[in-house]
Amino acid sequence: GELVTRQDAKHEIEMTLADLNESGNRIMLDAPLVSYLPYVSSICELPLTSNRDPIITRSIPFLPMILSGSIPYAGEAYNQSEDKTEWLLRTLETGAEPYFALFYADNKVLSNTAYTNLGSNHYRLWMEDTLEVMRACQSVREYTGGTYITGHDQLSPQVYRTIFANGAELVVNYASSDTAYHD
């Protein structure tokens, strides 16, 4: 029966996260508020790009640049993305972890529930793609080593370079045509 303000609720959540963290629990949150970051072990659904508002002419992976090397993070789930190629390139460009929204139970469990839209997320349907994406990400991770992002440049309209603290550079081309890059 008491009034709870947004600030009160936020404070209670922070206190709960702090208690869980101090108890040695590892906490993963979806798109958390910035004030929750000191308590989390990993993040899912982190925005890896701008909101693509027409007024914005260039997207800088600001949050990934800040979090890289300190808290593992992932963008949207691969199997829920519209463009799988762009998803993979964006994940590699921003140093994000691959993320999949999958389940094990029979699809019928979700029938006539609020989760019917997840019916195509059964792990068997995505096993081959999951392994392929994980291998691709692991091969790049061998070079970048999960280190901090120290730089990000736009080399041409659809070509970006990410520089990592260990000296590794990753060039990603979103264009449908080949691009030559010389440093």
mmCIF file of C-alpha atoms in Angstrom:
data_model
loop_
_atom_site.group_PDB
_atom_site.id
_atom_site.type_symbol
_atom_site.label_atom_id
_atom_site.label_comp_id
_atom_site.label_asym_id
_atom_site.label_seq_id
_atom_site.Cartn_x
_atom_site.Cartn_y
_atom_site.Cartn_z
ATOM 1 C CA GLY A 1 0.000 0.000 0.000
ATOM 2 C CA GLU A 2 2.991 2.380 0.051
ATOM 3 C CA LEU A 3 4.106 4.534 -2.832
ATOM 4 C CA VAL A 4 7.371 3.330 -4.389
ATOM 5 C CA THR A 5 9.182 5.796 -6.627
ATOM 6 C CA ARG A 6 11.451 4.805 -9.485
ATOM 7 C CA GLN A 7 14.442 5.967 -7.464
ATOM 8 C CA ASP A 8 13.344 3.826 -4.503
ATOM 9 C CA ALA A 9 12.964 0.793 -6.756
ATOM 10 C CA LYS A 10 16.353 1.451 -8.379
ATOM 11 C CA HIS A 11 17.985 1.735 -4.952
ATOM 12 C CA GLU A 12 16.392 -1.543 -3.788
ATOM 13 C CA ILE A 13 17.600 -3.332 -6.918
ATOM 14 C CA GLU A 14 21.130 -1.960 -6.416
ATOM 15 C CA MET A 15 21.134 -3.133 -2.792
ATOM 16 C CA THR A 16 19.948 -6.603 -3.833
ATOM 17 C CA LEU A 17 22.595 -6.812 -6.571
ATOM 18 C CA ALA A 18 25.276 -5.679 -4.104
ATOM 19 C CA ASP A 19 24.210 -8.365 -1.605
ATOM 20 C CA LEU A 20 24.203 -11.059 -4.281
ATOM 21 C CA ASN A 21 27.598 -9.916 -5.552
ATOM 22 C CA GLU A 22 29.119 -9.869 -2.063
ATOM 23 C CA SER A 23 27.841 -13.422 -1.513
ATOM 24 C CA GLY A 24 30.006 -14.563 -4.435
ATOM 25 C CA ASN A 25 27.206 -14.936 -6.959
ATOM 26 C CA ARG A 26 27.891 -14.264 -10.614
ATOM 27 C CA ILE A 27 25.177 -12.036 -12.073
ATOM 28 C CA MET A 28 24.148 -11.683 -15.726
ATOM 29 C CA LEU A 29 21.695 -8.936 -16.665
ATOM 30 C CA ASP A 30 19.930 -7.992 -19.889
ATOM 31 C CA ALA A 31 20.559 -4.357 -20.873
ATOM 32 C CA PRO A 32 21.185 -3.156 -17.301
ATOM 33 C CA LEU A 33 21.181 0.413 -16.075
ATOM 34 C CA VAL A 34 24.698 1.858 -15.876
ATOM 35 C CA SER A 35 24.463 2.046 -12.083
ATOM 36 C CA TYR A 36 24.106 -1.777 -11.955
ATOM 37 C CA LEU A 37 27.404 -2.430 -13.778
ATOM 38 C CA PRO A 38 29.604 -2.686 -10.645
ATOM 39 C CA TYR A 39 27.607 -5.754 -9.579
ATOM 40 C CA VAL A 40 27.376 -7.741 -12.814
ATOM 41 C CA SER A 41 29.625 -10.471 -14.175
ATOM 42 C CA SER A 42 28.264 -10.325 -17.726
ATOM 43 C CA ILE A 43 25.718 -8.487 -19.855
ATOM 44 C CA CYS A 44 23.334 -9.609 -22.617
ATOM 45 C CA GLU A 45 21.346 -7.438 -24.998
ATOM 46 C CA LEU A 46 23.852 -4.576 -24.783
ATOM 47 C CA PRO A 47 23.313 -2.065 -27.617
ATOM 48 C CA LEU A 48 26.300 -2.487 -29.958
ATOM 49 C CA THR A 49 25.252 0.374 -32.252
ATOM 50 C CA SER A 50 23.390 3.642 -32.086
ATOM 51 C CA ASN A 51 19.606 3.654 -32.364
ATOM 52 C CA ARG A 52 20.157 4.525 -36.038
ATOM 53 C CA ASP A 53 18.194 7.749 -35.801
ATOM 54 C CA PRO A 54 18.484 9.507 -39.199
ATOM 55 C CA ILE A 55 20.156 12.501 -37.556
ATOM 56 C CA ILE A 56 23.082 10.290 -36.471
ATOM 57 C CA THR A 57 25.553 9.959 -39.327
ATOM 58 C CA ARG A 58 27.990 7.560 -37.681
ATOM 59 C CA SER A 59 27.695 4.920 -35.003
ATOM 60 C CA ILE A 60 30.508 4.572 -32.478
ATOM 61 C CA PRO A 61 30.466 1.469 -30.247
ATOM 62 C CA PHE A 62 30.750 3.617 -27.118
ATOM 63 C CA LEU A 63 29.510 1.113 -24.520
ATOM 64 C CA PRO A 64 31.602 -1.764 -25.902
ATOM 65 C CA MET A 65 34.676 0.482 -25.894
ATOM 66 C CA ILE A 66 34.112 1.271 -22.215
ATOM 67 C CA LEU A 67 33.292 -2.282 -21.116
ATOM 68 C CA SER A 68 35.729 -4.222 -23.304
ATOM 69 C CA GLY A 69 38.282 -6.242 -21.389
ATOM 70 C CA SER A 70 36.474 -5.776 -18.072
ATOM 71 C CA ILE A 71 32.936 -7.207 -18.298
ATOM 72 C CA PRO A 72 31.941 -9.788 -20.933
ATOM 73 C CA TYR A 73 28.998 -8.491 -22.989
ATOM 74 C CA ALA A 74 26.819 -9.582 -25.875
ATOM 75 C CA GLY A 75 24.406 -7.819 -28.184
ATOM 76 C CA GLU A 76 21.104 -9.282 -29.296
ATOM 77 C CA ALA A 77 20.764 -13.042 -29.721
ATOM 78 C CA TYR A 78 22.047 -14.381 -33.049
ATOM 79 C CA ASN A 79 18.916 -16.404 -33.692
ATOM 80 C CA GLN A 80 16.716 -13.359 -33.087
ATOM 81 C CA SER A 81 18.636 -10.999 -35.376
ATOM 82 C CA GLU A 82 17.297 -10.081 -38.804
ATOM 83 C CA ASP A 83 20.657 -10.034 -40.626
ATOM 84 C CA LYS A 84 22.958 -12.866 -39.509
ATOM 85 C CA THR A 85 25.979 -11.595 -41.470
ATOM 86 C CA GLU A 86 25.703 -8.106 -40.009
ATOM 87 C CA TRP A 87 25.219 -9.626 -36.543
ATOM 88 C CA LEU A 88 28.466 -11.596 -36.842
ATOM 89 C CA LEU A 89 30.445 -8.619 -38.174
ATOM 90 C CA ARG A 90 29.078 -6.309 -35.451
ATOM 91 C CA THR A 91 29.866 -8.870 -32.736
ATOM 92 C CA LEU A 92 33.462 -9.181 -33.979
ATOM 93 C CA GLU A 93 33.883 -5.418 -34.512
ATOM 94 C CA THR A 94 32.785 -4.570 -30.978
ATOM 95 C CA GLY A 95 34.573 -7.394 -29.160
ATOM 96 C CA ALA A 96 31.225 -8.790 -28.005
ATOM 97 C CA GLU A 97 30.584 -12.401 -27.044
ATOM 98 C CA PRO A 98 28.310 -14.560 -29.198
ATOM 99 C CA TYR A 99 24.851 -14.951 -27.668
ATOM 100 C CA PHE A 100 21.969 -17.268 -28.518
ATOM 101 C CA ALA A 101 18.470 -17.471 -27.015
ATOM 102 C CA LEU A 102 17.824 -21.216 -26.978
ATOM 103 C CA PHE A 103 15.835 -23.727 -24.976
ATOM 104 C CA TYR A 104 15.847 -27.485 -24.469
ATOM 105 C CA ALA A 105 12.238 -28.392 -23.706
ATOM 106 C CA ASP A 106 9.833 -29.554 -26.384
ATOM 107 C CA ASN A 107 8.366 -26.715 -28.485
ATOM 108 C CA LYS A 108 4.864 -27.691 -27.329
ATOM 109 C CA VAL A 109 5.657 -26.354 -23.849
ATOM 110 C CA LEU A 110 5.470 -22.831 -25.280
ATOM 111 C CA SER A 111 2.174 -23.276 -27.129
ATOM 112 C CA ASN A 112 -0.502 -20.791 -26.084
ATOM 113 C CA THR A 113 1.815 -18.956 -23.685
ATOM 114 C CA ALA A 114 3.366 -15.503 -23.675
ATOM 115 C CA TYR A 115 6.491 -17.189 -25.117
ATOM 116 C CA THR A 116 4.981 -18.673 -28.279
ATOM 117 C CA ASN A 117 7.231 -16.367 -30.324
ATOM 118 C CA LEU A 118 10.260 -18.353 -29.081
ATOM 119 C CA GLY A 119 8.973 -21.580 -30.646
ATOM 120 C CA SER A 120 11.746 -21.602 -33.244
ATOM 121 C CA ASN A 121 14.506 -21.277 -30.622
ATOM 122 C CA HIS A 122 14.857 -24.983 -29.854
ATOM 123 C CA TYR A 123 18.554 -25.727 -29.580
ATOM 124 C CA ARG A 124 18.462 -28.512 -32.195
ATOM 125 C CA LEU A 125 17.331 -26.038 -34.865
ATOM 126 C CA TRP A 126 20.358 -23.822 -34.192
ATOM 127 C CA MET A 127 23.096 -26.335 -33.333
ATOM 128 C CA GLU A 128 24.931 -26.129 -36.672
ATOM 129 C CA ASP A 129 24.776 -22.308 -36.827
ATOM 130 C CA THR A 130 25.802 -22.035 -33.178
ATOM 131 C CA LEU A 131 28.929 -24.123 -33.721
ATOM 132 C CA GLU A 132 29.851 -22.194 -36.877
ATOM 133 C CA VAL A 133 29.436 -18.800 -35.173
ATOM 134 C CA MET A 134 31.332 -19.937 -32.077
ATOM 135 C CA ARG A 135 34.257 -21.128 -34.243
ATOM 136 C CA ALA A 136 34.355 -17.825 -36.155
ATOM 137 C CA CYS A 137 34.305 -15.778 -32.946
ATOM 138 C CA GLN A 138 36.936 -17.991 -31.320
ATOM 139 C CA SER A 139 39.295 -17.624 -34.300
ATOM 140 C CA VAL A 140 39.136 -13.814 -34.002
ATOM 141 C CA ARG A 141 39.348 -13.952 -30.192
ATOM 142 C CA GLU A 142 42.698 -15.780 -30.564
ATOM 143 C CA TYR A 143 44.114 -12.536 -31.984
ATOM 144 C CA THR A 144 42.250 -9.939 -29.952
ATOM 145 C CA GLY A 145 42.641 -11.920 -26.725
ATOM 146 C CA GLY A 146 39.603 -10.313 -25.071
ATOM 147 C CA THR A 147 41.614 -7.154 -24.385
ATOM 148 C CA TYR A 148 40.415 -3.562 -24.195
ATOM 149 C CA ILE A 149 39.362 -1.683 -27.306
ATOM 150 C CA THR A 150 41.754 1.257 -27.632
ATOM 151 C CA GLY A 151 40.535 2.695 -30.920
ATOM 152 C CA HIS A 152 37.747 2.610 -33.472
ATOM 153 C CA ASP A 153 37.904 4.259 -36.907
ATOM 154 C CA GLN A 154 35.654 4.517 -39.915
ATOM 155 C CA LEU A 155 37.927 3.833 -42.894
ATOM 156 C CA SER A 156 35.246 4.308 -45.552
ATOM 157 C CA PRO A 157 31.434 4.535 -45.497
ATOM 158 C CA GLN A 158 30.922 0.868 -44.546
ATOM 159 C CA VAL A 159 34.374 -0.191 -43.377
ATOM 160 C CA TYR A 160 35.475 0.051 -39.745
ATOM 161 C CA ARG A 161 38.686 -0.737 -37.878
ATOM 162 C CA THR A 162 38.811 -1.729 -34.225
ATOM 163 C CA ILE A 163 42.162 -1.554 -32.438
ATOM 164 C CA PHE A 164 42.752 -3.694 -29.360
ATOM 165 C CA ALA A 165 45.160 -3.120 -26.468
ATOM 166 C CA ASN A 166 47.340 -6.074 -27.483
ATOM 167 C CA GLY A 167 48.016 -4.393 -30.866
ATOM 168 C CA ALA A 168 45.552 -6.509 -32.844
ATOM 169 C CA GLU A 169 43.488 -4.673 -35.447
ATOM 170 C CA LEU A 170 40.242 -5.925 -36.907
ATOM 171 C CA VAL A 171 38.836 -4.447 -40.120
ATOM 172 C CA VAL A 172 35.167 -5.143 -40.832
ATOM 173 C CA ASN A 173 33.487 -4.473 -44.183
ATOM 174 C CA TYR A 174 29.677 -4.153 -44.139
ATOM 175 C CA ALA A 175 29.522 -3.340 -47.863
ATOM 176 C CA SER A 176 28.481 -5.948 -50.389
ATOM 177 C CA SER A 177 31.639 -5.268 -52.445
ATOM 178 C CA ASP A 178 35.268 -5.946 -51.589
ATOM 179 C CA THR A 179 37.409 -3.146 -50.172
ATOM 180 C CA ALA A 180 41.187 -2.898 -50.107
ATOM 181 C CA TYR A 181 42.755 -1.647 -46.875
ATOM 182 C CA HIS A 182 46.378 -0.572 -46.439
ATOM 183 C CA ASP A 183 47.713 0.866 -43.211
#
